[in-house]
């Protein structure tokens, strides 16, 4: 199975190809016309690039490189889906972040919001705890869809033709800010609130519509669901978003989270500084991050 990563090399972000636990810098293994590539360029030109790959050298150990988010700075906001699993709708109703919903009222249409691109961090990077700004920081394990082929007014029966691949995304959320502002952007977009990675798995390699998704906090299993349980499956999400918005190569859609978030417990189990978060999605891998405290005067939220 091939996977695509972004990694740091002498301070520069480079794209690499992973297979069988080894990594090859992309520009080193192209048979011709080698040049610097970023991930969005690779996605756009992937059909031609894949035919030119020659993974003949031993490659590098993954432990020898520093991974970044696969798309370290998205060109636009990350599109996210709220309340896309029935059990999550029920557990979150008491927070009243969307007053029109009740536990018995499953959304009739997808709830779409965005996260700021500045919130993206990669595997192993610290989630900055916004001390003094929020005391209800939560986690949300999600499958993220990476758009390959651009399009507008995409029909659901053709939607998967526009999916390049999949990665893991943690939709970290300040629940108190989310509740206070009603619109979710501020509570979802604090700096470091969008861990993503560790790589992109092309859609030709896996079926994103039926994958097990799990999340552990300090080795306690909190979330355990399947993407097949989504209220609005991936083709319907793409059809809905693209009805009036042109989806571009490299756009990211976070598809929602199953039940088991911290706010769903009684009493709540929100994140604390020092907590370790491990998210696993079947056939993709694991995304690991730790929560770190920062002082109030260094904190930033996007609003």
PDB file of C-alpha atoms in Angstrom:
ATOM      1  CA  UNK A   1       0.000   0.000   0.000  1.00  0.00           C
ATOM      2  CA  UNK A   2       1.360   3.401  -1.000  1.00  0.00           C
ATOM      3  CA  UNK A   3       0.970   6.414   1.295  1.00  0.00           C
ATOM      4  CA  UNK A   4       1.970  10.039   0.834  1.00  0.00           C
ATOM      5  CA  UNK A   5       3.601  12.144   3.535  1.00  0.00           C
ATOM      6  CA  UNK A   6       4.961  15.625   4.039  1.00  0.00           C
ATOM      7  CA  UNK A   7       8.192  15.748   6.020  1.00  0.00           C
ATOM      8  CA  UNK A   8      10.818  18.299   6.980  1.00  0.00           C
ATOM      9  CA  UNK A   9      14.227  18.217   5.325  1.00  0.00           C
ATOM     10  CA  UNK A  10      16.718  20.936   6.239  1.00  0.00           C
ATOM     11  CA  UNK A  11      13.853  23.208   7.198  1.00  0.00           C
ATOM     12  CA  UNK A  12      11.890  22.671   3.978  1.00  0.00           C
ATOM     13  CA  UNK A  13       8.663  20.703   3.610  1.00  0.00           C
ATOM     14  CA  UNK A  14       9.007  17.859   1.119  1.00  0.00           C
ATOM     15  CA  UNK A  15       6.677  15.125  -0.088  1.00  0.00           C
ATOM     16  CA  UNK A  16       7.572  11.487   0.390  1.00  0.00           C
ATOM     17  CA  UNK A  17       6.203   8.099  -0.610  1.00  0.00           C
ATOM     18  CA  UNK A  18       5.778   5.403   2.038  1.00  0.00           C
ATOM     19  CA  UNK A  19       5.574   1.674   1.390  1.00  0.00           C
ATOM     20  CA  UNK A  20       6.121  -1.154   3.818  1.00  0.00           C
ATOM     21  CA  UNK A  21       7.499   0.994   6.598  1.00  0.00           C
ATOM     22  CA  UNK A  22      10.111   2.708   4.387  1.00  0.00           C
ATOM     23  CA  UNK A  23      10.054   6.209   2.929  1.00  0.00           C
ATOM     24  CA  UNK A  24      11.426   7.711  -0.276  1.00  0.00           C
ATOM     25  CA  UNK A  25      11.582  11.478  -0.937  1.00  0.00           C
ATOM     26  CA  UNK A  26       9.381  11.909  -3.982  1.00  0.00           C
ATOM     27  CA  UNK A  27      11.790  14.093  -5.930  1.00  0.00           C
ATOM     28  CA  UNK A  28      14.484  11.417  -5.531  1.00  0.00           C
ATOM     29  CA  UNK A  29      12.464   8.582  -7.055  1.00  0.00           C
ATOM     30  CA  UNK A  30      10.830  10.148 -10.077  1.00  0.00           C
ATOM     31  CA  UNK A  31      12.201   8.680 -13.275  1.00  0.00           C
ATOM     32  CA  UNK A  32      12.281  12.031 -15.070  1.00  0.00           C
ATOM     33  CA  UNK A  33      11.501  15.722 -14.765  1.00  0.00           C
ATOM     34  CA  UNK A  34      12.231  15.762 -11.055  1.00  0.00           C
ATOM     35  CA  UNK A  35      11.353  19.049  -9.384  1.00  0.00           C
ATOM     36  CA  UNK A  36      10.129  20.309  -6.051  1.00  0.00           C
ATOM     37  CA  UNK A  37       6.584  19.252  -5.294  1.00  0.00           C
ATOM     38  CA  UNK A  38       4.129  20.177  -2.595  1.00  0.00           C
ATOM     39  CA  UNK A  39       1.301  17.821  -1.641  1.00  0.00           C
ATOM     40  CA  UNK A  40      -1.420  19.630  -3.580  1.00  0.00           C
ATOM     41  CA  UNK A  41       0.692  19.506  -6.758  1.00  0.00           C
ATOM     42  CA  UNK A  42       1.312  15.805  -6.192  1.00  0.00           C
ATOM     43  CA  UNK A  43      -2.407  15.150  -5.758  1.00  0.00           C
ATOM     44  CA  UNK A  44      -3.218  17.057  -8.940  1.00  0.00           C
ATOM     45  CA  UNK A  45      -0.566  15.216 -10.978  1.00  0.00           C
ATOM     46  CA  UNK A  46      -0.722  11.864  -9.167  1.00  0.00           C
ATOM     47  CA  UNK A  47      -1.687   9.689 -12.139  1.00  0.00           C
ATOM     48  CA  UNK A  48       1.421  10.752 -14.053  1.00  0.00           C
ATOM     49  CA  UNK A  49       3.654  10.794 -10.973  1.00  0.00           C
ATOM     50  CA  UNK A  50       2.698   7.287  -9.889  1.00  0.00           C
ATOM     51  CA  UNK A  51       3.663   5.880 -13.281  1.00  0.00           C
ATOM     52  CA  UNK A  52       7.092   7.509 -12.963  1.00  0.00           C
ATOM     53  CA  UNK A  53       7.909   6.237  -9.461  1.00  0.00           C
ATOM     54  CA  UNK A  54      10.945   3.984  -9.139  1.00  0.00           C
ATOM     55  CA  UNK A  55      11.262   2.769  -5.528  1.00  0.00           C
ATOM     56  CA  UNK A  56      14.480   0.841  -6.150  1.00  0.00           C
ATOM     57  CA  UNK A  57      16.766   2.229  -3.434  1.00  0.00           C
ATOM     58  CA  UNK A  58      16.490   1.040   0.210  1.00  0.00           C
ATOM     59  CA  UNK A  59      14.728   4.236   1.231  1.00  0.00           C
ATOM     60  CA  UNK A  60      14.698   5.666   4.754  1.00  0.00           C
ATOM     61  CA  UNK A  61      13.255   4.560   8.063  1.00  0.00           C
ATOM     62  CA  UNK A  62      10.181   6.552   9.055  1.00  0.00           C
ATOM     63  CA  UNK A  63      11.767   7.068  12.476  1.00  0.00           C
ATOM     64  CA  UNK A  64      14.554   9.052  10.787  1.00  0.00           C
ATOM     65  CA  UNK A  65      12.279  11.839   9.547  1.00  0.00           C
ATOM     66  CA  UNK A  66      10.038  14.527  11.049  1.00  0.00           C
ATOM     67  CA  UNK A  67       6.487  14.197   9.800  1.00  0.00           C
ATOM     68  CA  UNK A  68       4.291  17.207   9.135  1.00  0.00           C
ATOM     69  CA  UNK A  69       0.569  17.311   8.438  1.00  0.00           C
ATOM     70  CA  UNK A  70       0.083  15.901   4.922  1.00  0.00           C
ATOM     71  CA  UNK A  71      -1.159  19.337   3.789  1.00  0.00           C
ATOM     72  CA  UNK A  72       0.606  21.577   6.326  1.00  0.00           C
ATOM     73  CA  UNK A  73      -1.197  24.790   5.389  1.00  0.00           C
ATOM     74  CA  UNK A  74      -4.411  24.212   3.443  1.00  0.00           C
ATOM     75  CA  UNK A  75      -5.205  26.919   0.915  1.00  0.00           C
ATOM     76  CA  UNK A  76      -8.694  27.330   2.346  1.00  0.00           C
ATOM     77  CA  UNK A  77     -10.700  26.584   5.450  1.00  0.00           C
ATOM     78  CA  UNK A  78     -11.155  22.946   6.429  1.00  0.00           C
ATOM     79  CA  UNK A  79     -14.783  21.941   5.855  1.00  0.00           C
ATOM     80  CA  UNK A  80     -16.241  19.941   8.728  1.00  0.00           C
ATOM     81  CA  UNK A  81     -19.447  18.058   9.389  1.00  0.00           C
ATOM     82  CA  UNK A  82     -21.240  18.339  12.718  1.00  0.00           C
ATOM     83  CA  UNK A  83     -23.387  15.636  14.306  1.00  0.00           C
ATOM     84  CA  UNK A  84     -22.933  13.025  11.590  1.00  0.00           C
ATOM     85  CA  UNK A  85     -23.260   9.963  13.862  1.00  0.00           C
ATOM     86  CA  UNK A  86     -26.556   9.281  15.652  1.00  0.00           C
ATOM     87  CA  UNK A  87     -24.996   8.345  19.007  1.00  0.00           C
ATOM     88  CA  UNK A  88     -22.934  11.533  18.933  1.00  0.00           C
ATOM     89  CA  UNK A  89     -26.092  13.583  18.343  1.00  0.00           C
ATOM     90  CA  UNK A  90     -27.593  12.093  21.496  1.00  0.00           C
ATOM     91  CA  UNK A  91     -24.533  12.574  23.703  1.00  0.00           C
ATOM     92  CA  UNK A  92     -24.040  16.213  22.652  1.00  0.00           C
ATOM     93  CA  UNK A  93     -27.626  17.427  22.942  1.00  0.00           C
ATOM     94  CA  UNK A  94     -27.190  18.549  26.540  1.00  0.00           C
ATOM     95  CA  UNK A  95     -24.523  21.049  25.448  1.00  0.00           C
ATOM     96  CA  UNK A  96     -27.055  22.872  23.234  1.00  0.00           C
ATOM     97  CA  UNK A  97     -24.398  24.040  20.801  1.00  0.00           C
ATOM     98  CA  UNK A  98     -27.065  23.849  18.100  1.00  0.00           C
ATOM     99  CA  UNK A  99     -30.315  24.792  19.860  1.00  0.00           C
ATOM    100  CA  UNK A 100     -32.535  23.562  17.033  1.00  0.00           C
ATOM    101  CA  UNK A 101     -31.423  19.970  17.608  1.00  0.00           C
ATOM    102  CA  UNK A 102     -32.589  17.537  20.244  1.00  0.00           C
ATOM    103  CA  UNK A 103     -31.518  13.982  20.974  1.00  0.00           C
ATOM    104  CA  UNK A 104     -34.530  12.754  19.028  1.00  0.00           C
ATOM    105  CA  UNK A 105     -33.972  15.172  16.135  1.00  0.00           C
ATOM    106  CA  UNK A 106     -31.277  13.782  13.858  1.00  0.00           C
ATOM    107  CA  UNK A 107     -30.197  16.439  11.322  1.00  0.00           C
ATOM    108  CA  UNK A 108     -32.186  16.343   8.096  1.00  0.00           C
ATOM    109  CA  UNK A 109     -29.319  17.976   6.194  1.00  0.00           C
ATOM    110  CA  UNK A 110     -25.565  18.010   6.833  1.00  0.00           C
ATOM    111  CA  UNK A 111     -24.333  20.597   9.336  1.00  0.00           C
ATOM    112  CA  UNK A 112     -21.277  22.189   7.718  1.00  0.00           C
ATOM    113  CA  UNK A 113     -18.809  24.470   9.501  1.00  0.00           C
ATOM    114  CA  UNK A 114     -15.140  25.323   9.031  1.00  0.00           C
ATOM    115  CA  UNK A 115     -11.839  25.335  10.874  1.00  0.00           C
ATOM    116  CA  UNK A 116      -9.118  27.886  10.154  1.00  0.00           C
ATOM    117  CA  UNK A 117      -6.169  26.522   8.141  1.00  0.00           C
ATOM    118  CA  UNK A 118      -3.828  28.049  10.743  1.00  0.00           C
ATOM    119  CA  UNK A 119      -5.082  25.462  13.241  1.00  0.00           C
ATOM    120  CA  UNK A 120      -3.414  22.544  11.416  1.00  0.00           C
ATOM    121  CA  UNK A 121      -0.545  20.682  13.080  1.00  0.00           C
ATOM    122  CA  UNK A 122       1.108  17.376  12.291  1.00  0.00           C
ATOM    123  CA  UNK A 123       1.723  14.061  14.044  1.00  0.00           C
ATOM    124  CA  UNK A 124       3.504  14.423  17.375  1.00  0.00           C
ATOM    125  CA  UNK A 125       3.029  18.187  17.524  1.00  0.00           C
ATOM    126  CA  UNK A 126       1.644  19.625  20.752  1.00  0.00           C
ATOM    127  CA  UNK A 127      -1.941  20.777  21.108  1.00  0.00           C
ATOM    128  CA  UNK A 128      -1.643  24.061  23.019  1.00  0.00           C
ATOM    129  CA  UNK A 129      -4.053  24.141  25.950  1.00  0.00           C
ATOM    130  CA  UNK A 130      -5.674  27.612  25.961  1.00  0.00           C
ATOM    131  CA  UNK A 131      -5.386  28.289  29.685  1.00  0.00           C
ATOM    132  CA  UNK A 132      -7.563  31.215  30.742  1.00  0.00           C
ATOM    133  CA  UNK A 133      -9.550  31.110  27.507  1.00  0.00           C
ATOM    134  CA  UNK A 134     -11.188  27.690  27.688  1.00  0.00           C
ATOM    135  CA  UNK A 135     -11.522  24.980  30.320  1.00  0.00           C
ATOM    136  CA  UNK A 136     -13.573  22.578  28.190  1.00  0.00           C
ATOM    137  CA  UNK A 137     -11.179  21.385  25.482  1.00  0.00           C
ATOM    138  CA  UNK A 138     -12.446  18.279  23.710  1.00  0.00           C
ATOM    139  CA  UNK A 139     -11.278  15.787  21.096  1.00  0.00           C
ATOM    140  CA  UNK A 140     -13.100  14.416  18.037  1.00  0.00           C
ATOM    141  CA  UNK A 141     -11.618  11.551  16.002  1.00  0.00           C
ATOM    142  CA  UNK A 142     -12.559  11.910  12.351  1.00  0.00           C
ATOM    143  CA  UNK A 143     -11.911  10.541   8.888  1.00  0.00           C
ATOM    144  CA  UNK A 144     -10.832  13.364   6.576  1.00  0.00           C
ATOM    145  CA  UNK A 145     -11.505  13.259   2.847  1.00  0.00           C
ATOM    146  CA  UNK A 146      -8.935  14.841   0.523  1.00  0.00           C
ATOM    147  CA  UNK A 147     -10.370  16.125  -2.751  1.00  0.00           C
ATOM    148  CA  UNK A 148      -8.461  15.279  -5.913  1.00  0.00           C
ATOM    149  CA  UNK A 149     -10.499  16.140  -8.977  1.00  0.00           C
ATOM    150  CA  UNK A 150     -12.082  19.622  -8.763  1.00  0.00           C
ATOM    151  CA  UNK A 151     -15.784  19.987  -9.333  1.00  0.00           C
ATOM    152  CA  UNK A 152     -19.029  21.803  -8.710  1.00  0.00           C
ATOM    153  CA  UNK A 153     -22.587  20.425  -8.572  1.00  0.00           C
ATOM    154  CA  UNK A 154     -21.191  16.905  -8.178  1.00  0.00           C
ATOM    155  CA  UNK A 155     -23.823  14.173  -8.079  1.00  0.00           C
ATOM    156  CA  UNK A 156     -23.481  11.638  -5.279  1.00  0.00           C
ATOM    157  CA  UNK A 157     -23.195   8.747  -7.729  1.00  0.00           C
ATOM    158  CA  UNK A 158     -20.059  10.402  -9.129  1.00  0.00           C
ATOM    159  CA  UNK A 159     -18.734  11.847  -5.887  1.00  0.00           C
ATOM    160  CA  UNK A 160     -16.077   9.260  -5.089  1.00  0.00           C
ATOM    161  CA  UNK A 161     -14.414  10.005  -8.446  1.00  0.00           C
ATOM    162  CA  UNK A 162     -13.432  13.350  -6.874  1.00  0.00           C
ATOM    163  CA  UNK A 163     -11.833  11.818  -3.757  1.00  0.00           C
ATOM    164  CA  UNK A 164      -8.060  11.499  -3.909  1.00  0.00           C
ATOM    165  CA  UNK A 165      -7.571   9.893  -0.536  1.00  0.00           C
ATOM    166  CA  UNK A 166      -8.076   9.841   3.209  1.00  0.00           C
ATOM    167  CA  UNK A 167      -6.264  10.839   6.368  1.00  0.00           C
ATOM    168  CA  UNK A 168      -6.962  11.175  10.112  1.00  0.00           C
ATOM    169  CA  UNK A 169      -8.071  14.470  11.656  1.00  0.00           C
ATOM    170  CA  UNK A 170      -8.693  15.466  15.281  1.00  0.00           C
ATOM    171  CA  UNK A 171     -11.351  18.192  15.416  1.00  0.00           C
ATOM    172  CA  UNK A 172     -10.182  19.643  18.748  1.00  0.00           C
ATOM    173  CA  UNK A 173     -12.865  21.933  20.170  1.00  0.00           C
ATOM    174  CA  UNK A 174     -13.235  24.459  22.994  1.00  0.00           C
ATOM    175  CA  UNK A 175     -16.775  23.523  24.008  1.00  0.00           C
ATOM    176  CA  UNK A 176     -17.348  26.618  26.155  1.00  0.00           C
ATOM    177  CA  UNK A 177     -16.374  28.894  23.245  1.00  0.00           C
ATOM    178  CA  UNK A 178     -18.480  26.797  20.876  1.00  0.00           C
ATOM    179  CA  UNK A 179     -21.498  27.207  23.153  1.00  0.00           C
ATOM    180  CA  UNK A 180     -20.891  30.897  23.854  1.00  0.00           C
ATOM    181  CA  UNK A 181     -20.599  31.988  20.218  1.00  0.00           C
ATOM    182  CA  UNK A 182     -23.198  29.586  18.691  1.00  0.00           C
ATOM    183  CA  UNK A 183     -21.345  29.739  15.390  1.00  0.00           C
ATOM    184  CA  UNK A 184     -18.652  27.119  15.865  1.00  0.00           C
ATOM    185  CA  UNK A 185     -15.688  28.710  14.056  1.00  0.00           C
ATOM    186  CA  UNK A 186     -14.003  30.318  17.084  1.00  0.00           C
ATOM    187  CA  UNK A 187     -14.294  27.281  19.336  1.00  0.00           C
ATOM    188  CA  UNK A 188     -12.994  25.020  16.585  1.00  0.00           C
ATOM    189  CA  UNK A 189     -10.137  27.166  15.263  1.00  0.00           C
ATOM    190  CA  UNK A 190      -7.746  27.906  18.111  1.00  0.00           C
ATOM    191  CA  UNK A 191      -4.123  27.500  17.043  1.00  0.00           C
ATOM    192  CA  UNK A 192      -3.100  23.796  17.031  1.00  0.00           C
ATOM    193  CA  UNK A 193      -6.740  22.631  17.170  1.00  0.00           C
ATOM    194  CA  UNK A 194      -6.502  20.573  13.962  1.00  0.00           C
ATOM    195  CA  UNK A 195      -3.985  17.716  14.249  1.00  0.00           C
ATOM    196  CA  UNK A 196      -3.868  15.807  10.971  1.00  0.00           C
ATOM    197  CA  UNK A 197      -1.923  12.868   9.572  1.00  0.00           C
ATOM    198  CA  UNK A 198       0.169  10.871   9.608  1.00  0.00           C
ATOM    199  CA  UNK A 199      -0.238  10.507   5.832  1.00  0.00           C
ATOM    200  CA  UNK A 200      -2.715  10.344   2.993  1.00  0.00           C
ATOM    201  CA  UNK A 201      -3.797   6.936   1.767  1.00  0.00           C
ATOM    202  CA  UNK A 202      -5.044   7.134  -1.840  1.00  0.00           C
ATOM    203  CA  UNK A 203      -8.676   6.159  -2.333  1.00  0.00           C
ATOM    204  CA  UNK A 204      -7.560   3.467  -4.755  1.00  0.00           C
ATOM    205  CA  UNK A 205      -6.052   1.622  -1.779  1.00  0.00           C
ATOM    206  CA  UNK A 206      -8.972   1.618   0.704  1.00  0.00           C
ATOM    207  CA  UNK A 207     -12.747   1.960   1.042  1.00  0.00           C
ATOM    208  CA  UNK A 208     -13.318   5.077   3.141  1.00  0.00           C
ATOM    209  CA  UNK A 209     -17.015   4.301   3.551  1.00  0.00           C
ATOM    210  CA  UNK A 210     -16.453   1.411   5.975  1.00  0.00           C
ATOM    211  CA  UNK A 211     -13.475   1.879   8.280  1.00  0.00           C
ATOM    212  CA  UNK A 212     -13.185   1.387  12.035  1.00  0.00           C
ATOM    213  CA  UNK A 213     -12.324   4.632  13.867  1.00  0.00           C
ATOM    214  CA  UNK A 214     -11.055   4.672  17.466  1.00  0.00           C
ATOM    215  CA  UNK A 215      -9.663   7.181  19.940  1.00  0.00           C
ATOM    216  CA  UNK A 216      -7.755   6.646  23.166  1.00  0.00           C
ATOM    217  CA  UNK A 217      -7.019   9.259  25.828  1.00  0.00           C
ATOM    218  CA  UNK A 218      -4.091   8.167  28.000  1.00  0.00           C
ATOM    219  CA  UNK A 219      -4.701   4.567  26.868  1.00  0.00           C
ATOM    220  CA  UNK A 220      -8.420   4.674  27.772  1.00  0.00           C
ATOM    221  CA  UNK A 221     -10.544   3.784  24.757  1.00  0.00           C
ATOM    222  CA  UNK A 222     -13.131   6.565  24.418  1.00  0.00           C
ATOM    223  CA  UNK A 223     -14.409   6.349  20.835  1.00  0.00           C
ATOM    224  CA  UNK A 224     -15.045   3.239  18.758  1.00  0.00           C
ATOM    225  CA  UNK A 225     -17.202   3.434  15.641  1.00  0.00           C
ATOM    226  CA  UNK A 226     -17.291   2.819  11.934  1.00  0.00           C
ATOM    227  CA  UNK A 227     -17.503   5.302   9.089  1.00  0.00           C
ATOM    228  CA  UNK A 228     -20.365   3.221   7.699  1.00  0.00           C
ATOM    229  CA  UNK A 229     -22.451   4.594  10.598  1.00  0.00           C
ATOM    230  CA  UNK A 230     -22.417   8.159   9.245  1.00  0.00           C
ATOM    231  CA  UNK A 231     -25.860   9.766   8.930  1.00  0.00           C
ATOM    232  CA  UNK A 232     -24.705  11.463   5.733  1.00  0.00           C
ATOM    233  CA  UNK A 233     -22.165   9.277   3.873  1.00  0.00           C
ATOM    234  CA  UNK A 234     -19.239  10.724   1.975  1.00  0.00           C
ATOM    235  CA  UNK A 235     -20.951  10.927  -1.465  1.00  0.00           C
ATOM    236  CA  UNK A 236     -23.856  12.871   0.026  1.00  0.00           C
ATOM    237  CA  UNK A 237     -21.494  15.273   1.806  1.00  0.00           C
ATOM    238  CA  UNK A 238     -19.648  15.989  -1.427  1.00  0.00           C
ATOM    239  CA  UNK A 239     -22.908  16.499  -3.311  1.00  0.00           C
ATOM    240  CA  UNK A 240     -24.204  18.884  -0.633  1.00  0.00           C
ATOM    241  CA  UNK A 241     -21.055  21.010  -0.315  1.00  0.00           C
ATOM    242  CA  UNK A 242     -20.362  21.179  -4.052  1.00  0.00           C
ATOM    243  CA  UNK A 243     -23.932  22.184  -4.959  1.00  0.00           C
ATOM    244  CA  UNK A 244     -22.904  25.837  -4.869  1.00  0.00           C
ATOM    245  CA  UNK A 245     -19.199  25.696  -3.992  1.00  0.00           C
ATOM    246  CA  UNK A 246     -16.459  24.534  -6.336  1.00  0.00           C
ATOM    247  CA  UNK A 247     -14.332  21.938  -4.602  1.00  0.00           C
ATOM    248  CA  UNK A 248     -10.641  22.323  -5.396  1.00  0.00           C
ATOM    249  CA  UNK A 249      -7.735  19.902  -5.428  1.00  0.00           C
ATOM    250  CA  UNK A 250      -6.438  19.562  -1.870  1.00  0.00           C
ATOM    251  CA  UNK A 251      -9.659  20.627  -0.165  1.00  0.00           C
ATOM    252  CA  UNK A 252     -10.295  18.796   3.097  1.00  0.00           C
ATOM    253  CA  UNK A 253     -13.622  17.544   4.421  1.00  0.00           C
ATOM    254  CA  UNK A 254     -13.684  16.241   8.003  1.00  0.00           C
ATOM    255  CA  UNK A 255     -16.637  13.866   8.035  1.00  0.00           C
ATOM    256  CA  UNK A 256     -17.755  13.958  11.682  1.00  0.00           C
ATOM    257  CA  UNK A 257     -17.023  12.016  14.844  1.00  0.00           C
ATOM    258  CA  UNK A 258     -18.609   8.977  16.515  1.00  0.00           C
ATOM    259  CA  UNK A 259     -19.797   9.008  20.113  1.00  0.00           C
ATOM    260  CA  UNK A 260     -17.398   9.037  23.044  1.00  0.00           C
ATOM    261  CA  UNK A 261     -16.173  12.634  23.051  1.00  0.00           C
ATOM    262  CA  UNK A 262     -15.258  14.083  26.430  1.00  0.00           C
ATOM    263  CA  UNK A 263     -18.362  16.255  26.672  1.00  0.00           C
ATOM    264  CA  UNK A 264     -20.580  13.210  26.289  1.00  0.00           C
ATOM    265  CA  UNK A 265     -19.570  11.736  29.653  1.00  0.00           C
ATOM    266  CA  UNK A 266     -21.218  12.502  32.988  1.00  0.00           C
ATOM    267  CA  UNK A 267     -19.246  14.147  34.426  1.00  0.00           C
ATOM    268  CA  UNK A 268     -17.428  15.362  31.305  1.00  0.00           C
ATOM    269  CA  UNK A 269     -13.932  14.085  30.548  1.00  0.00           C
ATOM    270  CA  UNK A 270     -12.365  17.110  28.879  1.00  0.00           C
ATOM    271  CA  UNK A 271      -8.724  17.227  27.890  1.00  0.00           C
ATOM    272  CA  UNK A 272      -6.086  18.398  30.350  1.00  0.00           C
ATOM    273  CA  UNK A 273      -2.454  19.434  29.872  1.00  0.00           C
ATOM    274  CA  UNK A 274      -0.304  16.341  29.549  1.00  0.00           C
ATOM    275  CA  UNK A 275      -3.047  14.157  28.075  1.00  0.00           C
ATOM    276  CA  UNK A 276      -2.010  11.846  25.249  1.00  0.00           C
ATOM    277  CA  UNK A 277      -4.427  11.403  22.345  1.00  0.00           C
ATOM    278  CA  UNK A 278      -4.168   8.441  19.985  1.00  0.00           C
ATOM    279  CA  UNK A 279      -6.553   8.116  17.048  1.00  0.00           C
ATOM    280  CA  UNK A 280      -6.543   5.026  14.835  1.00  0.00           C
ATOM    281  CA  UNK A 281      -8.436   4.471  11.614  1.00  0.00           C
ATOM    282  CA  UNK A 282      -8.437   1.052  10.021  1.00  0.00           C
ATOM    283  CA  UNK A 283      -6.101   0.719   7.019  1.00  0.00           C
ATOM    284  CA  UNK A 284      -4.783   4.255   7.491  1.00  0.00           C
ATOM    285  CA  UNK A 285      -2.733   4.282  10.696  1.00  0.00           C
ATOM    286  CA  UNK A 286      -2.481   6.267  13.913  1.00  0.00           C
ATOM    287  CA  UNK A 287      -2.301   9.962  14.776  1.00  0.00           C
ATOM    288  CA  UNK A 288      -0.694  10.796  18.119  1.00  0.00           C
ATOM    289  CA  UNK A 289      -0.576  14.183  19.862  1.00  0.00           C
ATOM    290  CA  UNK A 290      -0.121  15.475  23.406  1.00  0.00           C
ATOM    291  CA  UNK A 291      -1.813  18.424  25.102  1.00  0.00           C
ATOM    292  CA  UNK A 292       0.559  21.133  26.308  1.00  0.00           C
ATOM    293  CA  UNK A 293      -0.233  24.159  28.450  1.00  0.00           C
ATOM    294  CA  UNK A 294       0.669  27.653  27.240  1.00  0.00           C
ATOM    295  CA  UNK A 295       0.379  30.997  29.017  1.00  0.00           C
ATOM    296  CA  UNK A 296      -2.580  33.288  28.328  1.00  0.00           C
ATOM    297  CA  UNK A 297      -0.543  35.960  26.573  1.00  0.00           C
ATOM    298  CA  UNK A 298       0.638  33.464  23.934  1.00  0.00           C
ATOM    299  CA  UNK A 299      -2.781  32.062  23.075  1.00  0.00           C
ATOM    300  CA  UNK A 300      -4.607  32.796  19.860  1.00  0.00           C
ATOM    301  CA  UNK A 301      -7.999  31.856  18.518  1.00  0.00           C
ATOM    302  CA  UNK A 302      -9.242  32.755  15.083  1.00  0.00           C
ATOM    303  CA  UNK A 303     -12.439  34.727  14.985  1.00  0.00           C
TER     304      UNK A 303
END
